[in-house]
Short mmCIF file of C-alpha atoms and ligand atoms in Angstrom, two decimals:
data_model
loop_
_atom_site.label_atom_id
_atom_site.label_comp_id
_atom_site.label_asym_id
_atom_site.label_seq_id
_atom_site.Cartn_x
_atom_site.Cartn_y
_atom_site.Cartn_z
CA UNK A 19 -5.99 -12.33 -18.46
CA UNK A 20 -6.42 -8.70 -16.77
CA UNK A 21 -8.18 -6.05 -19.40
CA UNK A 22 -7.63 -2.81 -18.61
CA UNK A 23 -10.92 -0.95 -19.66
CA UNK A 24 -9.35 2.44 -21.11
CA UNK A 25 -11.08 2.80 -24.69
CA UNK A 26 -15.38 2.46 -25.12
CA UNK A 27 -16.70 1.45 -28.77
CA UNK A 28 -19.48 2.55 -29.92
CA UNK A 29 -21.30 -0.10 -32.63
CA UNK A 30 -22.49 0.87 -35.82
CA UNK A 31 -24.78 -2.44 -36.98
CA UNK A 32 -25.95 -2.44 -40.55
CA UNK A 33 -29.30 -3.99 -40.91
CA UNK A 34 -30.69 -2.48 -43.36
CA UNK A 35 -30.14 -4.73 -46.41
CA UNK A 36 -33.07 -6.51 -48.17
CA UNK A 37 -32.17 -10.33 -48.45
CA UNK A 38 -32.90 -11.48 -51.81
CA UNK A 39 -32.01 -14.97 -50.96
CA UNK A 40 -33.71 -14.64 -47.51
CA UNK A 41 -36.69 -14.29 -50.10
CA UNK A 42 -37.28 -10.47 -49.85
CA UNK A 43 -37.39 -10.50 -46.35
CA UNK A 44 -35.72 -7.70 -44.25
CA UNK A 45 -32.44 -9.76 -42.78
CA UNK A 46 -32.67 -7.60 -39.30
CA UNK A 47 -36.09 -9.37 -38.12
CA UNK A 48 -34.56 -13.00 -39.22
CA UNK A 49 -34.66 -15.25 -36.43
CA UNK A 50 -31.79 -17.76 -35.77
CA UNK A 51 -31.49 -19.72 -32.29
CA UNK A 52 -34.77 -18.22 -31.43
CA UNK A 53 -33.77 -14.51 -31.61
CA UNK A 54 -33.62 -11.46 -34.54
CA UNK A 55 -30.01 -11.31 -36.39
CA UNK A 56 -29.75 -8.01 -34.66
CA UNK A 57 -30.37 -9.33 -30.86
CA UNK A 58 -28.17 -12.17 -31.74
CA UNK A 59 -24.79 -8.93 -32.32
CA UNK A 60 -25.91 -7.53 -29.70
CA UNK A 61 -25.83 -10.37 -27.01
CA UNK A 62 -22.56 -11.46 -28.86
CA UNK A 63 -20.36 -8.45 -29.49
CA UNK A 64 -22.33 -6.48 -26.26
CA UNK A 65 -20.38 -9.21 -24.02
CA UNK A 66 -17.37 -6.56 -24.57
CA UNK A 67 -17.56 -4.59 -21.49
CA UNK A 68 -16.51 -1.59 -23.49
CA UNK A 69 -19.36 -0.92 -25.86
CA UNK A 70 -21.10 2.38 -24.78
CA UNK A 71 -23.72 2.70 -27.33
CA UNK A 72 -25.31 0.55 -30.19
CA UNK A 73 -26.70 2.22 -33.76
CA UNK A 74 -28.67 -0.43 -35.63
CA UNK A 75 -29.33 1.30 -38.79
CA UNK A 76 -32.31 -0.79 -39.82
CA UNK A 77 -34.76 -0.78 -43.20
CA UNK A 78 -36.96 1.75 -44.04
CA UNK A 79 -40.80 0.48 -42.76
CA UNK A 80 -39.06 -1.98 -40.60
CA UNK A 81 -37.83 0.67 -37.75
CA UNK A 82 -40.56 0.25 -35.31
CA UNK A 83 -40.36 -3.33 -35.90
CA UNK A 84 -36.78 -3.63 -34.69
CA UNK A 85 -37.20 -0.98 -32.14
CA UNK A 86 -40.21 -2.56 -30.44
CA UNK A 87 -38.01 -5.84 -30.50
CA UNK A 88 -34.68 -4.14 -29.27
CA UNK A 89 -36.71 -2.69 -27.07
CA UNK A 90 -38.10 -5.85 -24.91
CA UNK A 91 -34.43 -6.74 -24.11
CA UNK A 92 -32.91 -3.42 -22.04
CA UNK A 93 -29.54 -3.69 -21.91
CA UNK A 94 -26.50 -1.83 -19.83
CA UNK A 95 -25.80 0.47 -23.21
CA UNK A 96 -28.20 2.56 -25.18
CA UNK A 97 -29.80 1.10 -28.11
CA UNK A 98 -30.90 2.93 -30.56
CA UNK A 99 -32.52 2.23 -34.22
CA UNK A 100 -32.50 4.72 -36.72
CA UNK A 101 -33.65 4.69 -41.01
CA UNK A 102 -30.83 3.63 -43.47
CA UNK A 103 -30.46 4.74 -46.40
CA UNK A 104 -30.00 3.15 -50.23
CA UNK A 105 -27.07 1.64 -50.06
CA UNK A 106 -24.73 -0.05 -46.91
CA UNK A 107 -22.34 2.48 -47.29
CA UNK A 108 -24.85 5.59 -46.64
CA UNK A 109 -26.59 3.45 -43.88
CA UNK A 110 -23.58 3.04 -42.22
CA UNK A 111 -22.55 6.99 -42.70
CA UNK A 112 -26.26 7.51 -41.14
CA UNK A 113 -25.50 5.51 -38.51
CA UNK A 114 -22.17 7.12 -37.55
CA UNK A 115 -24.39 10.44 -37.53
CA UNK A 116 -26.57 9.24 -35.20
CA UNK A 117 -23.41 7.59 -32.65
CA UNK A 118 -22.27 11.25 -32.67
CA UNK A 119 -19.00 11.80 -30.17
CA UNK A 120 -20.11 8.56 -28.38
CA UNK A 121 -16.94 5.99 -28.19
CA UNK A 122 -13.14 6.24 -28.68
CA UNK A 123 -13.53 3.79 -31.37
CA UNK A 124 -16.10 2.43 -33.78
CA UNK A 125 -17.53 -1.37 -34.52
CA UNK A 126 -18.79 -1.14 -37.46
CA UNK A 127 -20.82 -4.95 -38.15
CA UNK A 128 -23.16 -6.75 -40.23
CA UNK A 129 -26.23 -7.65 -38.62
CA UNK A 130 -26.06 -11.02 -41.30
CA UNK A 131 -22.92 -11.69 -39.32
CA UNK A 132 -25.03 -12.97 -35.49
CA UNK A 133 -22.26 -14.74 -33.84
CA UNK A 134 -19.23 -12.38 -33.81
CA UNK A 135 -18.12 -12.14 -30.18
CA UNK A 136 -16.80 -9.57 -27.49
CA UNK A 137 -13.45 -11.64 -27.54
CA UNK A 138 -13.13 -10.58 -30.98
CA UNK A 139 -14.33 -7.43 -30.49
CA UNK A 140 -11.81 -6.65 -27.52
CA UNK A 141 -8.76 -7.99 -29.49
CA UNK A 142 -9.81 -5.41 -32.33
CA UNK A 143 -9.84 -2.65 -29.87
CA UNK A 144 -6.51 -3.69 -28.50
CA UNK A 145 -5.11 -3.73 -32.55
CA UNK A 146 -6.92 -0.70 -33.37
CA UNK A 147 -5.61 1.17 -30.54
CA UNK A 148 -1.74 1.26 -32.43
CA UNK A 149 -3.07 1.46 -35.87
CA UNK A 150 -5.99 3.55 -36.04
CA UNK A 151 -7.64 0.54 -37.75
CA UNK A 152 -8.76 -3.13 -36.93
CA UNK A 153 -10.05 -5.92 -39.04
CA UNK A 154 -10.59 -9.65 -39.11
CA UNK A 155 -9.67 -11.90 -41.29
CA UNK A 156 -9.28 -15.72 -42.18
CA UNK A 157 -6.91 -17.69 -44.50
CA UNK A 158 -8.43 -18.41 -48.02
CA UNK A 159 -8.98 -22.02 -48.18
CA UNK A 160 -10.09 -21.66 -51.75
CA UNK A 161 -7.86 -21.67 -54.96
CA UNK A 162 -8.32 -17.65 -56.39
CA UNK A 163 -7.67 -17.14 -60.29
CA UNK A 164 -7.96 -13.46 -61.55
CA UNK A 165 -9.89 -13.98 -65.06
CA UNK A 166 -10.07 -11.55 -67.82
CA UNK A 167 -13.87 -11.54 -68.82
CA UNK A 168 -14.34 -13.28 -71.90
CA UNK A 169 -17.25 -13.96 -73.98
CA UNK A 170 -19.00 -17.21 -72.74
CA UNK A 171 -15.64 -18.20 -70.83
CA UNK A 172 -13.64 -16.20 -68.60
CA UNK A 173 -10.17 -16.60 -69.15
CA UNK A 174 -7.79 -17.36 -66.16
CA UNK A 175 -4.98 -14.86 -66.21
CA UNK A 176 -3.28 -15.36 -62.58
CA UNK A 177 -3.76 -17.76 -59.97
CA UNK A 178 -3.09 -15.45 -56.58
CA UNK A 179 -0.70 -16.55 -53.80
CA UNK A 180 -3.35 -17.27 -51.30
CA UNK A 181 -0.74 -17.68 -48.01
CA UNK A 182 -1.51 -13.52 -48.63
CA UNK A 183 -5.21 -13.64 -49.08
CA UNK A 184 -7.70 -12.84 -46.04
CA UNK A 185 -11.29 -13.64 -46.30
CA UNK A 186 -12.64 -10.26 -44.38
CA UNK A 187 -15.13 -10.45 -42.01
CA UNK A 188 -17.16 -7.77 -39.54
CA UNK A 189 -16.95 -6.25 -37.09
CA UNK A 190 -14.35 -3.37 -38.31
CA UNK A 191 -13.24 -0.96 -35.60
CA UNK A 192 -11.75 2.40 -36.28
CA UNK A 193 -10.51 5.90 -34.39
CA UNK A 194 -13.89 6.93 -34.42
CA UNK A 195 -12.27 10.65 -35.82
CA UNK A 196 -10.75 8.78 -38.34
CA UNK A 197 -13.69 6.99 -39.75
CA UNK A 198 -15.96 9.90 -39.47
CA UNK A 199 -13.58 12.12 -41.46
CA UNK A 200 -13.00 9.15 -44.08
CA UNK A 201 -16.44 8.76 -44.60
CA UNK A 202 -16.99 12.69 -45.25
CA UNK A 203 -13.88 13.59 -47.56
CA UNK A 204 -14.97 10.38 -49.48
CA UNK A 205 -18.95 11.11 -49.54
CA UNK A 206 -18.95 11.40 -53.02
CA UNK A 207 -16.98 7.95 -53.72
CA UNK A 208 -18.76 5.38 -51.28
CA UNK A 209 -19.98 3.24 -53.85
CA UNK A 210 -16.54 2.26 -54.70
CA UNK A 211 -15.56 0.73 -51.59
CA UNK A 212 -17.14 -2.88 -50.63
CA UNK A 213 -15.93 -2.37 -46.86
CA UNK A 214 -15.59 0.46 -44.42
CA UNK A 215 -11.39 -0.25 -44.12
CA UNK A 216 -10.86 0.55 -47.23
CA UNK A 217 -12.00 4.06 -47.21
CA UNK A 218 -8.93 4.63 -44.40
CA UNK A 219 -7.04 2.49 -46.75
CA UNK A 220 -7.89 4.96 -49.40
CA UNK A 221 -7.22 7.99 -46.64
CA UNK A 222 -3.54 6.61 -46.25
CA UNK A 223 -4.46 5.33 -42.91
CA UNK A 224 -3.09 1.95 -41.51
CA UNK A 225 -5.43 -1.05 -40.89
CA UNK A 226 -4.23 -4.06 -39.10
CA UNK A 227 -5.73 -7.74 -39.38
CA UNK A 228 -6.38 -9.73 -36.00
CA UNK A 229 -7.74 -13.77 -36.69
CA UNK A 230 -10.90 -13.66 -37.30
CA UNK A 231 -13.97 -16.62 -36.43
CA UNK A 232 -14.86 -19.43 -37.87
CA UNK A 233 -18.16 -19.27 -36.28
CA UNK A 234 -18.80 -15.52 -37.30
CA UNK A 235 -20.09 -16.48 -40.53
CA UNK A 236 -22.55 -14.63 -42.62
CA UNK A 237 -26.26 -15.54 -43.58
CA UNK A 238 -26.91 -14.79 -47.24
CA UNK A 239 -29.81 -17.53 -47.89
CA UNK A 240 -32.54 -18.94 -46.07
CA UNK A 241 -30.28 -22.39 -46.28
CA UNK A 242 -27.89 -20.76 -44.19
CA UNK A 243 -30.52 -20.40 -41.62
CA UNK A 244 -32.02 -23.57 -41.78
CA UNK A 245 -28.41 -25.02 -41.43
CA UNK A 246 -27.74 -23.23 -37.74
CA UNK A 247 -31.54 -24.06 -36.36
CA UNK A 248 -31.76 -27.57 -37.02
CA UNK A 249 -32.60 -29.50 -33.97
CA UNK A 250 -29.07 -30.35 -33.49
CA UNK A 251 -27.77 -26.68 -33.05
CA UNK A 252 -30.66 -26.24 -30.84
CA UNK A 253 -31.00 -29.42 -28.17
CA UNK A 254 -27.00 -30.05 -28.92
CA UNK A 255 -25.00 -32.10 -31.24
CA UNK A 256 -26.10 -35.29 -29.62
CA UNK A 257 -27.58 -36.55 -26.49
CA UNK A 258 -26.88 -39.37 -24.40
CA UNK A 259 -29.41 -41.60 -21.91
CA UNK A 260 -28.40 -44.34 -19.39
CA UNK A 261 -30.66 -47.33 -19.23
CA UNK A 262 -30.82 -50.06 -16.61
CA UNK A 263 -33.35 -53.26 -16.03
CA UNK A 264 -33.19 -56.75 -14.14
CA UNK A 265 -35.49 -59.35 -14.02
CA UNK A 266 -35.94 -62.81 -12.14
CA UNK A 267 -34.49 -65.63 -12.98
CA UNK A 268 -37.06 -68.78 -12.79
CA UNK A 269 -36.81 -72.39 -13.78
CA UNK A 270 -39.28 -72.91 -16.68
CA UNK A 271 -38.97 -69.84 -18.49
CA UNK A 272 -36.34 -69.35 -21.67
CA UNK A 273 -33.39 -67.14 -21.56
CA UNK A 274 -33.45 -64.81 -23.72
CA UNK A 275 -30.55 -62.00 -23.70
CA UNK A 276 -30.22 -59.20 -26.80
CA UNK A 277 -32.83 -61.39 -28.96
CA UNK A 278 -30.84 -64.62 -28.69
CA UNK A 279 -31.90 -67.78 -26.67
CA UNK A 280 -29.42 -68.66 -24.21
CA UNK A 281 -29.34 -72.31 -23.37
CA UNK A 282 -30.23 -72.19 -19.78
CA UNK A 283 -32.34 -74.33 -16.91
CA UNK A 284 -33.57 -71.09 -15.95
CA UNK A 285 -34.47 -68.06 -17.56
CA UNK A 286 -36.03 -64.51 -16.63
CA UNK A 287 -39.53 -63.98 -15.31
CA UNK A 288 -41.60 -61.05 -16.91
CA UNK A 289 -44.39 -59.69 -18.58
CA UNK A 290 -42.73 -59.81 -21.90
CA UNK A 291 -40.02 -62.01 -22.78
CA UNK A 292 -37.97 -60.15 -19.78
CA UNK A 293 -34.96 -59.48 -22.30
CA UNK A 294 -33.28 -57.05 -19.79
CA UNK A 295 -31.07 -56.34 -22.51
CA UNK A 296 -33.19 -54.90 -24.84
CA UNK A 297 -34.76 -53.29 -22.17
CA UNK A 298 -31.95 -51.23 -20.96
CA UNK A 299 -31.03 -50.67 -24.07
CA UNK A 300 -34.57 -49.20 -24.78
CA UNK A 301 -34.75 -46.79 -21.82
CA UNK A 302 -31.41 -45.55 -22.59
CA UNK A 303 -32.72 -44.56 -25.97
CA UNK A 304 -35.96 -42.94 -24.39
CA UNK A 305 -34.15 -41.31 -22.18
CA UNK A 306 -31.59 -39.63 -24.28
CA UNK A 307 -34.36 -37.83 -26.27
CA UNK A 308 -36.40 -37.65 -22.47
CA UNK A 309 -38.98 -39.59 -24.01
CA UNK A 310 -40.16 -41.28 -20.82
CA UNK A 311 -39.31 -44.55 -19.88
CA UNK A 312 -40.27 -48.30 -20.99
CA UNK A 313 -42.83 -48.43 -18.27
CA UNK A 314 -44.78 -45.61 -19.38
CA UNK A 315 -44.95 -47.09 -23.41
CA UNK A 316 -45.46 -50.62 -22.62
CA UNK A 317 -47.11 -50.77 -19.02
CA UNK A 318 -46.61 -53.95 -18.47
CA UNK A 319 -50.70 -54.14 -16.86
CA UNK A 320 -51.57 -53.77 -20.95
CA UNK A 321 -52.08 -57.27 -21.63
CA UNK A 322 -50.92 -56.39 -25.22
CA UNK A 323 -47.37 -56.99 -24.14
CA UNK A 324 -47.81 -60.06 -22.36
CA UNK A 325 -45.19 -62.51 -23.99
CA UNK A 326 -44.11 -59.95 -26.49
CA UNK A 327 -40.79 -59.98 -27.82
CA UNK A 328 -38.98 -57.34 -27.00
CA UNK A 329 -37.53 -56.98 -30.17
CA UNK A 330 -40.72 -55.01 -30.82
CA UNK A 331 -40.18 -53.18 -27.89
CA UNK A 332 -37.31 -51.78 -28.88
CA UNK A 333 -38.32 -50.89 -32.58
CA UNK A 334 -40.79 -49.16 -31.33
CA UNK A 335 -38.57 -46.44 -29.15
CA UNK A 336 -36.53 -46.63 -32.68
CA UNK A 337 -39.35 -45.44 -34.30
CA UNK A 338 -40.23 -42.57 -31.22
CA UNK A 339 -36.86 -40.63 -31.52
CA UNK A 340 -37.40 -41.06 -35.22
CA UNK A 341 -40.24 -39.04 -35.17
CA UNK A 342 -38.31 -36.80 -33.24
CA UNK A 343 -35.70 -36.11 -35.85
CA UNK A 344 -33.12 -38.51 -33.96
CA UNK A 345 -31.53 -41.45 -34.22
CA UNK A 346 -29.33 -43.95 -32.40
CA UNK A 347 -25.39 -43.64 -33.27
CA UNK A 348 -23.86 -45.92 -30.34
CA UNK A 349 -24.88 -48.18 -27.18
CA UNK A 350 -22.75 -49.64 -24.65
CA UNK A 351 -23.87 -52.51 -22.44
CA UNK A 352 -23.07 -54.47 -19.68
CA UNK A 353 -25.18 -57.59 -18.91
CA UNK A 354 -24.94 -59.14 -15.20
CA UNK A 355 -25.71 -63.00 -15.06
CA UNK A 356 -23.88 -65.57 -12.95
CA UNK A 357 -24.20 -68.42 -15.26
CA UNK A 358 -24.22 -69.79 -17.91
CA UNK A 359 -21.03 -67.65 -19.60
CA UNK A 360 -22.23 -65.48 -22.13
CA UNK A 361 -19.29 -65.10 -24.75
CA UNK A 362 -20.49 -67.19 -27.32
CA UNK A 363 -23.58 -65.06 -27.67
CA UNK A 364 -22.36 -61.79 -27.54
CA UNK A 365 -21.83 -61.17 -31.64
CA UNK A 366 -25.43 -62.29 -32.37
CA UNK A 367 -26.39 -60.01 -29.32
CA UNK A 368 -25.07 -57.04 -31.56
CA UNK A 369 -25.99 -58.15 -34.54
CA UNK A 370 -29.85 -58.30 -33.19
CA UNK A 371 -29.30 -54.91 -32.29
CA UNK A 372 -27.67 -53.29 -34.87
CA UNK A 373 -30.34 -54.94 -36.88
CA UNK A 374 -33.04 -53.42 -34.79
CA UNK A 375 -31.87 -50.02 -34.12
CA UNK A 376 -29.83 -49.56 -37.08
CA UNK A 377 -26.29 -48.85 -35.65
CA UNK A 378 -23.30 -50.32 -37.56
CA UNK A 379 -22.28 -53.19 -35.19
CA UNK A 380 -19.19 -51.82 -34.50
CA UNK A 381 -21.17 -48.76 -33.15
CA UNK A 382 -23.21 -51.48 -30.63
CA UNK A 383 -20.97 -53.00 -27.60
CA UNK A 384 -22.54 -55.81 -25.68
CA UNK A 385 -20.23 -56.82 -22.19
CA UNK A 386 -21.11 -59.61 -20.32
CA UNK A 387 -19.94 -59.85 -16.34
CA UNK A 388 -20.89 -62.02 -12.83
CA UNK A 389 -20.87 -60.50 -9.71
CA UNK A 390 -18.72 -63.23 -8.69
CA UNK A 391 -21.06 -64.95 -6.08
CA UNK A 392 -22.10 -62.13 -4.51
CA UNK A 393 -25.46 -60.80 -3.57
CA UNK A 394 -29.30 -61.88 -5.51
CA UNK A 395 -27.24 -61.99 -8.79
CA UNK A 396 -24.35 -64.30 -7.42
CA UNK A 397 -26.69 -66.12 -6.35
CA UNK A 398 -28.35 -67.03 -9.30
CA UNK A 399 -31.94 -64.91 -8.16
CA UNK A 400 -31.87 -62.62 -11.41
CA UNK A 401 -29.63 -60.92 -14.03
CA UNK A 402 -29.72 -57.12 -14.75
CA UNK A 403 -28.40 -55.02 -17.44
CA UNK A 404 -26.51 -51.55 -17.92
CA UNK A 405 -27.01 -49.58 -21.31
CA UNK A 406 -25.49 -46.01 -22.23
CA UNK A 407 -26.75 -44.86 -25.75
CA UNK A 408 -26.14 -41.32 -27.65
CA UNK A 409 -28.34 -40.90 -30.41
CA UNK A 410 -27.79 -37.82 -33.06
CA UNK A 411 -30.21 -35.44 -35.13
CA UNK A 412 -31.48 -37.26 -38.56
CA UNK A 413 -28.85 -35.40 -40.89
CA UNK A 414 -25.98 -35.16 -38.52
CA UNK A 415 -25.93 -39.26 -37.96
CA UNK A 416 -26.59 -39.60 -41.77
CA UNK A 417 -22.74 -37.97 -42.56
MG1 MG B 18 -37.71 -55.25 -18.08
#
């Protein structure tokens, strides 16, 4: 899609609020994804090519803070941070003071709202541009009763229509005159408006709703917080590792595939048991959370391993992402052995491992092929084994 550039928007960010479920703490110095609520708009609604200038209208004592930090990121559009005041409403009329004549239009945001983006910034602009006035909104998903205020009990006196409810989120753009001359023919009034639209609303102006974001939601607790930086919002929802072993295959030694003894003449030579299965399956665990590889846990020089079973083997990598915050959620594995046929070993080969790693079985798939004659494995010199695992943060493979 082409974008014509013709309108610049000058943002108005209001970070000046107190969070008393943040604990106190001013909201504009929050970090989230490694970086302050306020860098976080700016990255995110600065992607619109149009913004020409940024107000953040920060907490009184916390200025310099947010200036110093605004400051170590320049960017291709002034920044500036100026002193709110009591309220939103007079921080934001401060900080349309300070934007002065700069931008056809105003974005007027919530810092407590990081993850609006240019797109939804640039289809404001494009609304605004007819109407004077551009907000987003979402459908209610809620049920919303009106209630007379009783005495210990409310009583319901209307259940609203929600197909004409919007849940209203930030960034609201304007005419920048027509904001600016709402805000100072209604100086007196501000308290009684809980967002900037409705002081054009209340001018007679006409404000338009585009679809808002899901994602632009707004921090009002510390939970909030805690919910976007858990390690899975930070490395990614889940991560996956590939695995692969093979191991001889000598007469006087038992055959032991996925914990369960094959009957065989031959079976693998190693330092442990020489499961290759478990052992794929264990570096493909390690290696989704880049935890190394088998080799580096259990060297197999340590003469602690000798014989072990690798049942133990794999626990233990259990236990490593564990301590990482992850866990396994699915493996898929092939095994490569000529002979004997493996089918009537495969379910106890996923039961073993479900058991171990604590996958529901139908989360573990265990595949079983020859390579049909053909090189050191057709021939009968050694088996090998393929494993692809994702594992998931703690809480997310919990749900
Ligand atoms: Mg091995």
């Amino acid at each position: 899609m082409t974008d014509v550039l013709d309108a610049s928007v000058g943002l108005v960010i209001a970070a000046a609020g107190v969070g008393r479920r943040m604990g106190g703490v001013d909201k504009a110095l929050l970090r989230i994804r490694g970086k302050t609520l306020v860098e976080n708009c700016l990255d995110n609604l600065g992607g619109y090519p149009g913004v020409c200038a940024a107000i953040i209208v920060g907490h009184r004592g916390c200025v310099d803070e947010i200036r110093s930090e605004v400051g170590q990121h320049p960017r291709c559009f002034p920044v500036e941070v100026v002193e709110g005041g009591p309220t939103r409403a007079e921080s934001v009329d401060l900080g349309l003071k300070s934007l002065g004549e700069r931008g056809d239009f105003v974005a007027i945001h919530d810092a407590a709202r990081p993850f609006a983006s240019g797109d939804l910034l640039r289809r404001l602009v494009e609304a605004a541009k007819d109407s004077g006035g551009a907000i987003p909104g979402l459908p209610v998903t809620d049920t919303i009763k009106s209630v007379a205020a009783g005495g210990s009990v409310d009583d319901v006196v209307t259940t609203l229509d929600r197909s004409l409810l919007r849940a209203i989120q930030t960034p609201q753009v304007f005419r920048r005159d027509l904001i600016i001359d709402a805000y100072e023919v209604l100086s007196d009034r501000l308290g009684e408006f809980t967002d900037d639209a409705s002081l054009l609303e209340e001018r007679g102006h006409r404000v338009v709703l585009v679809d808002g974001e899901e994602e632009n939601v707004k921090f009002t607790s510390r939970r909030d917080l805690l919910s976007v930086d858990s390690p899975s919002n930070l490395g990614g929802l889940t991560r996956t590792g590939i695995g692969y072993d093979s191991h001889r295959l000598v007469a006087g030694r038992p055959l032991i595939l996925g914990g369960v003894r094959i009957h065989s003449p031959r079976g693998l030579m190693g330092h442990s048991d020489a499961d290759v299965l478990y052992h794929a399956i264990t570096d493909a665990l390690l290696g989704a959370a880049a935890l190394g590889d088998i080799g580096s846990h259990f060297p197999p020089s340590d003469p602690r391993y000798s014989g072990m079973d690798s049942a133990r083997i794999l626990s233990s990598a259990v236990g490593m992402l564990r301590e990482k915050g992850y866990r396994p959620v699915n493996v898929d594995s092939t095994v490569v052995l000529e002979q004997p046929r493996l089918s009537p070993y495969i379910e106890d080969m996923r039961k073993n491992i479900s058991r171990i790693t604590g996958m529901p079985p139908v989360n573990v798939s265990v595949k079983a092929k020859t390579d049909e004659g053909m090189g050191p494995i057709g021939r009968m010199e050694g088996a090998a084994a393929w494993a692809i695992c994702s594992i998931a943060t703690l809480e997310e493979a919990s749900v």
